[in-house]
Short mmCIF file of C-alpha atoms in Angstrom, two decimals:
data_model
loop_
_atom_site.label_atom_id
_atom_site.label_comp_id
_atom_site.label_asym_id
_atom_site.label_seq_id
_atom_site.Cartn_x
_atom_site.Cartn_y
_atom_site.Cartn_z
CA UNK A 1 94.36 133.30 131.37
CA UNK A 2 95.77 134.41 127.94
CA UNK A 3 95.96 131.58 125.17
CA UNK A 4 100.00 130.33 123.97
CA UNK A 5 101.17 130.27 120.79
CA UNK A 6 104.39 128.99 119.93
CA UNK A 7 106.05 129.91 117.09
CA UNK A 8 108.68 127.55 115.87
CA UNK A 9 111.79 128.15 113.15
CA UNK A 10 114.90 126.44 112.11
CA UNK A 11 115.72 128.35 109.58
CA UNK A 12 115.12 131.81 110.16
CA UNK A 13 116.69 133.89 112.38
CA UNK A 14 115.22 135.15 115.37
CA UNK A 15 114.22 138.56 114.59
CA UNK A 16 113.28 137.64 111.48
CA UNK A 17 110.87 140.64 109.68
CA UNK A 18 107.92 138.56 109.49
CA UNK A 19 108.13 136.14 111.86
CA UNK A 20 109.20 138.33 114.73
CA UNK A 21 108.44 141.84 114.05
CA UNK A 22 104.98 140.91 112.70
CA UNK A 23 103.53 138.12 113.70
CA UNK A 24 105.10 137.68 117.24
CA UNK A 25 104.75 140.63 118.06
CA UNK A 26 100.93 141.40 116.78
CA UNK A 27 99.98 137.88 118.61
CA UNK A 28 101.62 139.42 121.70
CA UNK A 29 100.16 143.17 121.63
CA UNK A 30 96.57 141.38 121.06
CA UNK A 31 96.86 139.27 124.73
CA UNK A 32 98.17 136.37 123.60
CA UNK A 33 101.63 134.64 125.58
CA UNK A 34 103.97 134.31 122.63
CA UNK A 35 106.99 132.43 122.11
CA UNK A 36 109.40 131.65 119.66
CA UNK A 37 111.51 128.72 118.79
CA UNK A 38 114.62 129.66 116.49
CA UNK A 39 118.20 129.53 116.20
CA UNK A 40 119.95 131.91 118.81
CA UNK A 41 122.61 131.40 121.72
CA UNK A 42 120.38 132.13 124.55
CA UNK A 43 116.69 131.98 126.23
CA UNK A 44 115.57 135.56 126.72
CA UNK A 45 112.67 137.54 126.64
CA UNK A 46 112.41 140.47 124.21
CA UNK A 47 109.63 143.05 123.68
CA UNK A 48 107.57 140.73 125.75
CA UNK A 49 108.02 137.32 123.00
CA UNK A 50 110.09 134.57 125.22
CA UNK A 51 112.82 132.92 123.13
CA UNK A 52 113.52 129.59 123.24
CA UNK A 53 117.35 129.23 121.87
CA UNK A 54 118.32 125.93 119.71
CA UNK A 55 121.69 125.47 118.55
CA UNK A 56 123.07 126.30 115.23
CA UNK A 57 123.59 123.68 113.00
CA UNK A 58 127.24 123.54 111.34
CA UNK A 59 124.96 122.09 107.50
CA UNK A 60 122.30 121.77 106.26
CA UNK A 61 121.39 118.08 107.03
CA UNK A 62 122.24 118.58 110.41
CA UNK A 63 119.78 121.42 110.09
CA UNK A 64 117.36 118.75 108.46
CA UNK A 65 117.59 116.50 110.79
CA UNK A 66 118.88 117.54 114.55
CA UNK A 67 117.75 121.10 114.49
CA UNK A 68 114.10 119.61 113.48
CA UNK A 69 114.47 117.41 116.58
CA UNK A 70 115.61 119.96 119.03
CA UNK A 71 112.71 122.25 117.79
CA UNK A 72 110.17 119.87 118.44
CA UNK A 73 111.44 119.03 121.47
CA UNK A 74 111.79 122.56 123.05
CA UNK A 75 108.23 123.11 121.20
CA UNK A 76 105.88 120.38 122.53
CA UNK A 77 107.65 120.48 126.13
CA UNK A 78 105.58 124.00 125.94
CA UNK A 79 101.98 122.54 125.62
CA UNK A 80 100.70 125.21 123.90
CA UNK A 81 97.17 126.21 122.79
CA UNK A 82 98.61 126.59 119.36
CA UNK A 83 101.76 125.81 117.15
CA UNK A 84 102.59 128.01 114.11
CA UNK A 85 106.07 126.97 112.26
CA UNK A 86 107.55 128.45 108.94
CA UNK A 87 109.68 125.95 107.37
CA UNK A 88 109.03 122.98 105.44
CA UNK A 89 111.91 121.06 107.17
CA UNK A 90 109.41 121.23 110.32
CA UNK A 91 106.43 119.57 107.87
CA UNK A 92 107.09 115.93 110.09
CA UNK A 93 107.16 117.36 113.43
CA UNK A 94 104.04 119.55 112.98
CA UNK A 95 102.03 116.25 111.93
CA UNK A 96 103.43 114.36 115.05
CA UNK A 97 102.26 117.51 116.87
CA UNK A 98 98.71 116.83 115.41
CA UNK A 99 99.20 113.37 116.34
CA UNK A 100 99.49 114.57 119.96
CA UNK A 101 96.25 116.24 119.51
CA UNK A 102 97.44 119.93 119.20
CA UNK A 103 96.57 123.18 117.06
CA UNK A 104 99.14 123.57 114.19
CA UNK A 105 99.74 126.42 111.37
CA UNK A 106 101.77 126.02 108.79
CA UNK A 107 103.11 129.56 107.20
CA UNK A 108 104.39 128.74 104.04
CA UNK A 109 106.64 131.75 102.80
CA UNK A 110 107.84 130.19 99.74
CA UNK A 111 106.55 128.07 96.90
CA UNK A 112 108.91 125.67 97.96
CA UNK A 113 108.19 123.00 95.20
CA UNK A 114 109.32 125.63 92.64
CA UNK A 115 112.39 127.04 94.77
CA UNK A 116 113.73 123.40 95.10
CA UNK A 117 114.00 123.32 91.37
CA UNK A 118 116.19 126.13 90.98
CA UNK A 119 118.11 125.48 94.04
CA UNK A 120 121.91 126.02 93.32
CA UNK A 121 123.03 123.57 95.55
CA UNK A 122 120.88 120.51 94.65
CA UNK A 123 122.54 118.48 91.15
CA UNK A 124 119.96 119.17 88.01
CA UNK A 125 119.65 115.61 88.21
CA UNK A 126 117.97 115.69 91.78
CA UNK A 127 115.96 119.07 91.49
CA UNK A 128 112.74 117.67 89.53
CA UNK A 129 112.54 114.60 92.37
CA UNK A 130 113.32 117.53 95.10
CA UNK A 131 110.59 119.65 94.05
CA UNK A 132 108.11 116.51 93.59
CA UNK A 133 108.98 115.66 97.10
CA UNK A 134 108.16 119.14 98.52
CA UNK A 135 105.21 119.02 96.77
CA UNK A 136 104.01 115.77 98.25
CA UNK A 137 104.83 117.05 101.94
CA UNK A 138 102.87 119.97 101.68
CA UNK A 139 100.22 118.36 100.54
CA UNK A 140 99.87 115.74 103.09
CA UNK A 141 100.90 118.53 105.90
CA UNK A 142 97.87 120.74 104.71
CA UNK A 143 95.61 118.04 104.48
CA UNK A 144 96.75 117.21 108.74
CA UNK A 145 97.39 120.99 110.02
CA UNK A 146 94.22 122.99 111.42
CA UNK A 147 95.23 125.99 108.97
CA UNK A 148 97.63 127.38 106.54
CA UNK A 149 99.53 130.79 106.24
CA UNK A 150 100.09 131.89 102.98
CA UNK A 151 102.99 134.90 102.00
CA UNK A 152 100.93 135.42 98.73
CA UNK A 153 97.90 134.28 96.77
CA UNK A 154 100.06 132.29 94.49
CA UNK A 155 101.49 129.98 97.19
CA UNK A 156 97.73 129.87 98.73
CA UNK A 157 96.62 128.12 95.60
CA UNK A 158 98.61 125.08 96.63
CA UNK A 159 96.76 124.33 99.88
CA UNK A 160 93.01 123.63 100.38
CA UNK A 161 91.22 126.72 99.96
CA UNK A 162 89.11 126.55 103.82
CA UNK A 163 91.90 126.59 105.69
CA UNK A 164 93.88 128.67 104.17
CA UNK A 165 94.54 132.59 104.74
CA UNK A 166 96.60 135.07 102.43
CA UNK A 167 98.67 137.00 105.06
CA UNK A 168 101.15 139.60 102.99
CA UNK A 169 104.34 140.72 104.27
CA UNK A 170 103.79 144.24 103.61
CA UNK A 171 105.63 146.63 105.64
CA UNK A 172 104.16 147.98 109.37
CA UNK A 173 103.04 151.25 108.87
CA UNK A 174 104.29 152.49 112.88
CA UNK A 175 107.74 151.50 111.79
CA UNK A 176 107.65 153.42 108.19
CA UNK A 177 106.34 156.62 109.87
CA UNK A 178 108.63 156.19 112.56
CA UNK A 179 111.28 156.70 109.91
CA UNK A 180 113.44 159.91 110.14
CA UNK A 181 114.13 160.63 106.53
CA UNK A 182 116.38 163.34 104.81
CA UNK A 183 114.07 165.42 102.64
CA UNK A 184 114.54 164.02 99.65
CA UNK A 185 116.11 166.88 97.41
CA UNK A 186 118.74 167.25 100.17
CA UNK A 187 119.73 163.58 99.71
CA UNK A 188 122.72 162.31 97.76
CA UNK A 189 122.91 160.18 94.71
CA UNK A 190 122.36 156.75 96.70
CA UNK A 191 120.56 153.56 95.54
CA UNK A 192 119.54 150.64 98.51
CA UNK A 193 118.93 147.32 98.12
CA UNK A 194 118.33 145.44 100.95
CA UNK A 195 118.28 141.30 101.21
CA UNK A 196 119.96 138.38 99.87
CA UNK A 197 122.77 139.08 97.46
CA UNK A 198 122.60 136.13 94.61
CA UNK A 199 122.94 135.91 91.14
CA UNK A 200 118.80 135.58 90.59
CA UNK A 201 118.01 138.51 92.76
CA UNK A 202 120.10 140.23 90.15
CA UNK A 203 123.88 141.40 92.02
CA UNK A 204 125.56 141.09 88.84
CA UNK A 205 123.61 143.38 87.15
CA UNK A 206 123.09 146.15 89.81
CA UNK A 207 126.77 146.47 89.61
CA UNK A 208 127.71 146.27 85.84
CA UNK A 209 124.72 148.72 85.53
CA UNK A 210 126.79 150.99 87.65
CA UNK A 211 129.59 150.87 85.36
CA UNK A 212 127.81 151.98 82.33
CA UNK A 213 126.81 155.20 84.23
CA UNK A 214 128.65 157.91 82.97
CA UNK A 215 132.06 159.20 85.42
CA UNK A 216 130.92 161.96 85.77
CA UNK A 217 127.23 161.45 86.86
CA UNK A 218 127.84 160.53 90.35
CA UNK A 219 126.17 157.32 92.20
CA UNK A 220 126.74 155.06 94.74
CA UNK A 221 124.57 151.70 95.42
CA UNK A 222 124.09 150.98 99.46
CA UNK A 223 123.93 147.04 99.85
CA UNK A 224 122.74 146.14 103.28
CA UNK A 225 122.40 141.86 103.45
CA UNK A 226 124.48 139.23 102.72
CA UNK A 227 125.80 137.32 100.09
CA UNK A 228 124.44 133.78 98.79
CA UNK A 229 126.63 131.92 97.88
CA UNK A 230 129.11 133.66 100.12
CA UNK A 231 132.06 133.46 97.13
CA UNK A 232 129.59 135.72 95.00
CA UNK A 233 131.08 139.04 96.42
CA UNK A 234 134.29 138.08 94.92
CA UNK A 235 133.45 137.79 91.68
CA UNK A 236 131.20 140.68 92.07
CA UNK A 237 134.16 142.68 93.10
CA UNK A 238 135.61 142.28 89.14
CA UNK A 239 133.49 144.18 88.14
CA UNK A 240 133.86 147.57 86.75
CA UNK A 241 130.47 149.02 88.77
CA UNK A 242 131.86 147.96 92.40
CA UNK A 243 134.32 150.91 92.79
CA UNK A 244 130.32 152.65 93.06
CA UNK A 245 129.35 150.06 95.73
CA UNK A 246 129.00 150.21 99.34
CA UNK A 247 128.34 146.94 101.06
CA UNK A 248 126.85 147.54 104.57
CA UNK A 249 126.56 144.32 105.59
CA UNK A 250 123.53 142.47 107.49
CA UNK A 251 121.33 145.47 108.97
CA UNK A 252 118.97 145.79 111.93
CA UNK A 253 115.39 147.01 111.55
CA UNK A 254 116.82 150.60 112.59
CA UNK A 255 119.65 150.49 110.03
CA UNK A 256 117.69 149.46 107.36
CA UNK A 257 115.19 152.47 108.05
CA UNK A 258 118.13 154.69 108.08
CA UNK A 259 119.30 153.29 104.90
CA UNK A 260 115.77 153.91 103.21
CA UNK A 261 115.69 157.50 104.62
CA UNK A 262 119.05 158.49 103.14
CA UNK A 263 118.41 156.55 99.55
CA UNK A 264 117.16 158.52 96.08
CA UNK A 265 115.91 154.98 94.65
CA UNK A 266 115.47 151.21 95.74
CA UNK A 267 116.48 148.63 93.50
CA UNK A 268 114.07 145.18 92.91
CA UNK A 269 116.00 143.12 90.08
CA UNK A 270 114.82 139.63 90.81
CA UNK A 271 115.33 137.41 87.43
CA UNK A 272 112.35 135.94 85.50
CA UNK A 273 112.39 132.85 87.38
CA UNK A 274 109.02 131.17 88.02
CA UNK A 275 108.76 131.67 91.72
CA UNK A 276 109.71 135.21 91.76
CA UNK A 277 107.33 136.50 88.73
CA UNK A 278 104.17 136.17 90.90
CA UNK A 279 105.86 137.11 94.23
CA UNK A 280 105.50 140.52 96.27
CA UNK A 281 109.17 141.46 97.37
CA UNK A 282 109.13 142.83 101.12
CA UNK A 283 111.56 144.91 99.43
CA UNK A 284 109.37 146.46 97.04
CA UNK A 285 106.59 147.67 99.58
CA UNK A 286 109.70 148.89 102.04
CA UNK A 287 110.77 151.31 99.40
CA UNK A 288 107.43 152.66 98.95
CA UNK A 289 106.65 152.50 102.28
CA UNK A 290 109.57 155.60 103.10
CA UNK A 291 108.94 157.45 99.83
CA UNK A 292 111.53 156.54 97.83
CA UNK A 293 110.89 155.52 93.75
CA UNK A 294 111.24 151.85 92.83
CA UNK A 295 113.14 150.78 89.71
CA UNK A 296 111.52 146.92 89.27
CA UNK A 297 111.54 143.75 87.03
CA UNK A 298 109.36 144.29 84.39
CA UNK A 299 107.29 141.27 85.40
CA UNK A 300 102.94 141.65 84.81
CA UNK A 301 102.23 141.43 88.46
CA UNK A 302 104.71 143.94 89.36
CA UNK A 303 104.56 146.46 86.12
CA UNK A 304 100.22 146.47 87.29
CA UNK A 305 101.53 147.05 90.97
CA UNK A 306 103.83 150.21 89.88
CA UNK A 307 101.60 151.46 86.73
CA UNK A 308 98.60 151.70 89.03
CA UNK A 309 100.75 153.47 91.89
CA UNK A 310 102.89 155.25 89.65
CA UNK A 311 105.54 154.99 92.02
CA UNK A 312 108.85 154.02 89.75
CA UNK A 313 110.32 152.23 86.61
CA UNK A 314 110.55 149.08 85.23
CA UNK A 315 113.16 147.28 83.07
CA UNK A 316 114.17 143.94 81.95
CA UNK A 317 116.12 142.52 84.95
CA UNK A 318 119.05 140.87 82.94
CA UNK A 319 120.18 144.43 80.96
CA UNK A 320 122.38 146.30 82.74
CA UNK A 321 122.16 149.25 80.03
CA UNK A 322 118.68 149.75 80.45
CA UNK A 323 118.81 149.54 84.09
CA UNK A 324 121.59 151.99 83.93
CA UNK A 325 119.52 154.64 81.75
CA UNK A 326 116.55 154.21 83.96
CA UNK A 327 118.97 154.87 87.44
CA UNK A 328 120.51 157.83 85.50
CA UNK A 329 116.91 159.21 84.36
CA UNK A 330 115.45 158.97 87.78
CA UNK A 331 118.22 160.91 89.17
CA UNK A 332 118.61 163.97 86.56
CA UNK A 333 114.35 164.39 87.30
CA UNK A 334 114.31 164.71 90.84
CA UNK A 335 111.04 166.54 90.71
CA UNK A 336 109.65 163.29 88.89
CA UNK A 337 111.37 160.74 91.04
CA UNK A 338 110.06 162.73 94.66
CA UNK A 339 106.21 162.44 93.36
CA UNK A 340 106.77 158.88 92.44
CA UNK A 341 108.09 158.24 96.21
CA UNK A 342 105.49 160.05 97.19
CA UNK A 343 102.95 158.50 94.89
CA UNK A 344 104.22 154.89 96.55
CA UNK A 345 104.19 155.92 99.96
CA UNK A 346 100.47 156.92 99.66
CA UNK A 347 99.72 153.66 98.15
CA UNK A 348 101.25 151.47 101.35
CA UNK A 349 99.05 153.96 103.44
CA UNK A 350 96.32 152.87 101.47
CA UNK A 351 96.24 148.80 100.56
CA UNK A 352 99.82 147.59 100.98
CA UNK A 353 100.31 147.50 104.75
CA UNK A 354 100.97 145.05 107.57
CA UNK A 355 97.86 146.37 109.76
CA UNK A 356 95.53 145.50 107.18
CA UNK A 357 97.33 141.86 107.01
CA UNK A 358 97.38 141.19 110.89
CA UNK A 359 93.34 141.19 111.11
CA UNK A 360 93.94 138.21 108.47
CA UNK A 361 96.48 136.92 111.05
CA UNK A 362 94.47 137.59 114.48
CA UNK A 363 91.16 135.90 112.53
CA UNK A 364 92.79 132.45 112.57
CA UNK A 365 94.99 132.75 115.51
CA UNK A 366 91.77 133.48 117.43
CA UNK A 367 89.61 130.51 115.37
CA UNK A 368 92.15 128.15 116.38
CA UNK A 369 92.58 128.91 120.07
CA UNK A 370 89.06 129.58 121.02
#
């Protein structure tokens, strides 16, 4: 009789990249019975993970509060041999989980302490006492929980070292050779970014950058996400760069490979903040993954990353002129900017790939359910 795992979110969305593509589904190809508690208007059953719906919250602390209920509740009626869950919010009903005597993971895929501190919609007054408080519940959680998940080997340096794995979210190799891309001297002048839309992740800039590009050098920039906070996409739309923009909306998997496969460069602008300068942007690794050059934030972690592929460009994230001369550069040397795709690609093939992260994954999993 195969082993369950339950996989519980609040947060997230059900097909969420890493929770669903990955993890689900490399728990489910590898025998195990698989399901998935998230957000979503009905139970069903897709590529063989069962999901088990909760409702949408209308805030966020009725998200705090009810959704974390009705998780729990769909979760533990499951008695499974494990429970793996991704958000902080769910920190309280993965120790009364424990309490019941089961299995429990937590994946952390943020350094929450530090996010809460930059948080736009907590007051500066409240951030510091915010972030001290996320701090304290991931510390008693890890201390409780059989293991911890960790995105990257920053956040793993927060929990206790024995239980704790370093699981990446690179991108799936099946799905980036799967990808039917234009060659790329045939492709047009198009730039993709893919993801959240906010101020930090640098929309302000991608778009004035675009205005400082000559009129006659053409470009357009490919947007496929959403915006945070949803009013951003007006003001973005004052700006002289938007005429150049084309805002897809959210994406599926598909989409976002057909995006990749039509794109000359992909855009990672993230600002200096403290929780993005030792990240690893899915983003990032997606590019490289299809062949396409990266223009990055000039961050240490990420200039080693692209100096030692030699896979793309970096700048300082907050000047839209030298982002601009670095798009227009990459796009008059086409012979340059196809062997750094092609440079980046071969580096994904080689270290920065989701099969070499799902051992890390199947390792615990199996610990914790044998």
């Amino acid at each position: 009789m195969s082993k369950k795992i339950v996989h519980i979110t609040c947060v997230h969305p059900p097909f969420d990249s890493r929770i669903f593509h990955k993890e689900c589904k490399t728990l489910a190809r590898n025998g195990y019975e698989v399901k998935l508690v998230a957000q979503h208007d009905k139970d069903e059953i897709v590529d063989g993970i069962q999901i088990l719906s909760i409702s949408k919250p209308r805030n966020r602390l009725e998200r705090m509060f009810f959704s974390v209920i009705e998780s729990y509740r769909k979760a533990v009626a499951e008695k499974a041999d494990l429970y793996h869950f991704h958000d902080p919010e769910l920190i309280p009903a993965g120790i009364l989980l424990k309490v019941r005597g089961y299995r429990v993971i937590y994946d952390a895929h943020e350094d929450v302490p530090t996010q809460m501190r930059i948080k736009n919609w907590i007051h500066p007054v409240f951030k510091g006492i915010f972030g001290s408080m996320a701090a304290a519940a991931e510390w008693i959680g890890s201390g409780v929980f059989d293991g911890v998940v960790a995105a990257t080997p920053k956040i793993a340096t927060h929990f206790p070292g024995k239980k704790t794995v370093v699981v990446q979210n690179f991108p799936q190799l099946a799905e980036s050779l799967e990808n039917a891309a234009t060659p790329y001297r045939e492709r047009e002048p198009i730039l993709a970014y893919t993801g959240v839309v906010s101020h930090l992740r640098g929309a302000m800039e991608m778009v004035e950058a675009l205005g400082k590009i000559p009129d006659g050098q053409k470009v357009q920039l490919q947007i496929a996400g959403f915006f945070s906070p949803a009013d951003l996409q007006s003001r973005m739309q004052n700006l002289s760069g938007w005429s150049r923009v084309v805002f897809l909306g959210w994406q599926s998997r598909p989409e976002i490979a057909a995006l990749l496969g039509r794109a000359r460069i992909g855009l990672v602008l993230l600002h200096p903040t403290k929780s993005y300068l030792d990240s690893y942007p899915t983003k990032l690794f997606e590019y490289m993954a299809v062949g396409i050059p990266v223009i990055t934030s000039d961050f240490p972690l990420w200039r080693k990353i692209i100096s030692e592929a030699k896979c793309g460009m970096v700048v300082d994230p907050k000047d839209p002129s030298g982002i601009a001369n670095a798009i227009s550069w990459m796009l008059a040397h086409e012979d340059e900017a196809e062997a750094m795709g092609i440079r980046g690609r071969r580096a994904v093939l080689e270290r920065y790939n989701w099969e070499s992260e799902a051992r890390k994954l199947l390792s615990i999993s199996e610990k914790l359910t044998g």
